[in-house]
Short mmCIF file of the C-alpha atoms (twelve columns), coordinates in Angstrom:
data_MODEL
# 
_entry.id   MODEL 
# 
loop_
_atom_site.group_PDB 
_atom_site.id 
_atom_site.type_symbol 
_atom_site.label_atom_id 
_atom_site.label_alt_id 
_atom_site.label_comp_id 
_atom_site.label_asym_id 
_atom_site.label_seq_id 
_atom_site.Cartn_x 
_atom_site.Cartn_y 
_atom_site.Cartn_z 
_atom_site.pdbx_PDB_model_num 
ATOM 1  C CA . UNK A 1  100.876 -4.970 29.900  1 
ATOM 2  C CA . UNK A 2  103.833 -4.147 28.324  1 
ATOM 3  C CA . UNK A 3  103.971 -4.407 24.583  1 
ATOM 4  C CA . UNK A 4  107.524 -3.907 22.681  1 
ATOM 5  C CA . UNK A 5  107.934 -1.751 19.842  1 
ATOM 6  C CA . UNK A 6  109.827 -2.725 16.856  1 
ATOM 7  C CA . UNK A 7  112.028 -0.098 15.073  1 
ATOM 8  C CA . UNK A 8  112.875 -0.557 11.504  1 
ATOM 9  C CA . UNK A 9  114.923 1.511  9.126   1 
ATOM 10 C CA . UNK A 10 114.556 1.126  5.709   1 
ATOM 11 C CA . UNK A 11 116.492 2.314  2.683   1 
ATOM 12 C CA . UNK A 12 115.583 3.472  -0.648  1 
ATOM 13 C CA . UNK A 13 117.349 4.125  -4.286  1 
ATOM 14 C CA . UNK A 14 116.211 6.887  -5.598  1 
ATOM 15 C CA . UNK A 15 114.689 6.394  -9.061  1 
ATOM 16 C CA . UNK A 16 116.032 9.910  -10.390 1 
ATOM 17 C CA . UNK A 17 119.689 9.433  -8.944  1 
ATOM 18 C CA . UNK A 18 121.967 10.310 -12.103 1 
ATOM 19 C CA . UNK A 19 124.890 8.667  -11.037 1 
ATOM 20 C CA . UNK A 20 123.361 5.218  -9.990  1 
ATOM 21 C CA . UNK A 21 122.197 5.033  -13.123 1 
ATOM 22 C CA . UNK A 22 125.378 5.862  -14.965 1 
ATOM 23 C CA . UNK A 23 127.214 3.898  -12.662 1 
ATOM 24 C CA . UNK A 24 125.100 0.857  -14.026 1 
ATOM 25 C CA . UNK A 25 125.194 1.839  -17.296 1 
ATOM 26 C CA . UNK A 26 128.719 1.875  -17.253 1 
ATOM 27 C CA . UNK A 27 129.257 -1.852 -15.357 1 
ATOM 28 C CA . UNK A 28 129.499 -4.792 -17.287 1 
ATOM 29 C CA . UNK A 29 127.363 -6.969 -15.602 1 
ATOM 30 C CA . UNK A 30 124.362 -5.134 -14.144 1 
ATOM 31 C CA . UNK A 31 125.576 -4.695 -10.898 1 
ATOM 32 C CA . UNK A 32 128.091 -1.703 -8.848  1 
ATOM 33 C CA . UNK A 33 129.805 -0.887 -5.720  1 
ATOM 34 C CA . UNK A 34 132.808 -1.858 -3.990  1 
ATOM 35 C CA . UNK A 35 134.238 -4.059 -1.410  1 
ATOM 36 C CA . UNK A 36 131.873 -3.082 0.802   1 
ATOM 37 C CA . UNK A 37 128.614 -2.735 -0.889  1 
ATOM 38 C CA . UNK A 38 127.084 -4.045 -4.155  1 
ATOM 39 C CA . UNK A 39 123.934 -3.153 -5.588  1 
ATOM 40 C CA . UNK A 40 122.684 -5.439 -8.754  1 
ATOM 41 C CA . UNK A 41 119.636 -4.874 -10.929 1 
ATOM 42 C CA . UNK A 42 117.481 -7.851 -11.416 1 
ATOM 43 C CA . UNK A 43 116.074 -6.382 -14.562 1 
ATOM 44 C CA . UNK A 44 116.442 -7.552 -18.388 1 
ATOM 45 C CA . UNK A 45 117.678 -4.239 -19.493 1 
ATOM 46 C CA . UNK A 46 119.897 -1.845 -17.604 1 
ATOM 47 C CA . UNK A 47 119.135 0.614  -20.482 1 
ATOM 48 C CA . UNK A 48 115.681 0.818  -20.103 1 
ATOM 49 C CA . UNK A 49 115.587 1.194  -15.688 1 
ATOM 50 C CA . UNK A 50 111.962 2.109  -14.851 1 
ATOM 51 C CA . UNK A 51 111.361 5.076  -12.586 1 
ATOM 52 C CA . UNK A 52 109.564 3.484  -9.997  1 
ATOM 53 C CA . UNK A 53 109.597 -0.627 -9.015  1 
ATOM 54 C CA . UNK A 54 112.857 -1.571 -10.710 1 
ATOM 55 C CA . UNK A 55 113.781 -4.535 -8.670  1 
ATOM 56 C CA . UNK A 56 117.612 -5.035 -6.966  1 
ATOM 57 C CA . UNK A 57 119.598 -6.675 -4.897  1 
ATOM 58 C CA . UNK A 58 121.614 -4.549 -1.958  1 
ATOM 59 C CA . UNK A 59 124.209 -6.143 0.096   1 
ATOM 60 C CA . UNK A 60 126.199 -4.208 2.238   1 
ATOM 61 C CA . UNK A 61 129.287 -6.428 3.810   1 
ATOM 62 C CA . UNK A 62 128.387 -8.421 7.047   1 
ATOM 63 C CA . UNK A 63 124.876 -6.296 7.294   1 
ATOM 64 C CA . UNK A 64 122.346 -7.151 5.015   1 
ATOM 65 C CA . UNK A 65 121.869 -8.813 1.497   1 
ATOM 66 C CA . UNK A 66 118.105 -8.405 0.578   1 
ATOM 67 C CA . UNK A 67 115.937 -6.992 -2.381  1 
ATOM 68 C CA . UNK A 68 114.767 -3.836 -2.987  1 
ATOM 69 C CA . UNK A 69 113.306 -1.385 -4.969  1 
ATOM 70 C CA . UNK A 70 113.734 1.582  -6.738  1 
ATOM 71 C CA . UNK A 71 111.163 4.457  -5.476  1 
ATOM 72 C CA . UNK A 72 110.482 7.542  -7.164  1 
ATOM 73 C CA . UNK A 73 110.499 10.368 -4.657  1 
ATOM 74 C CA . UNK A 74 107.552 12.613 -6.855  1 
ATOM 75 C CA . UNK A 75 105.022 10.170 -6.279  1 
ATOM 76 C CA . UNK A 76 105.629 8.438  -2.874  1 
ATOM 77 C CA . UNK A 77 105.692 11.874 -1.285  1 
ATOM 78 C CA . UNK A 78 102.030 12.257 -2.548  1 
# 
């Protein structure tokens, strides 16, 4: 019996990243990137970004457009 395996890559923002959250800190409508990627925060307050569970929305051109979440490194390595 043969029984397929699934692969599946996942990717993660990492809570403690300086520069995402400047970069959102800086935009004027809760969201950054480029032409080829956005990322935009689904929060109330792009002040007050939670370390771990902060919910967004990643679309990368022609690839994916999905929700995700923030994950602090400290604690999922536990």
């Amino acid at each position: 019996m043969h029984i397929p395996l699934s692969v599946t890559e996942k990717t993660y923002l990492n809570a403690e990243n300086v520069s995402c959250r400047r970069r959102l800190r800086e935009s004027s409508d809760m969201s950054f990137g480029n032409e080829v990627y956005r990322l935009t925060y689904e929060g109330d307050s792009k002040d007050d970004l939670p370390l771990f569970g902060a919910k967004y929305n990643f679309h990368l051109e022609g690839v994916v457009d999905c929700p995700e979440f923030l994950v602090y490194f400290p604690v999922l390595e536990k």
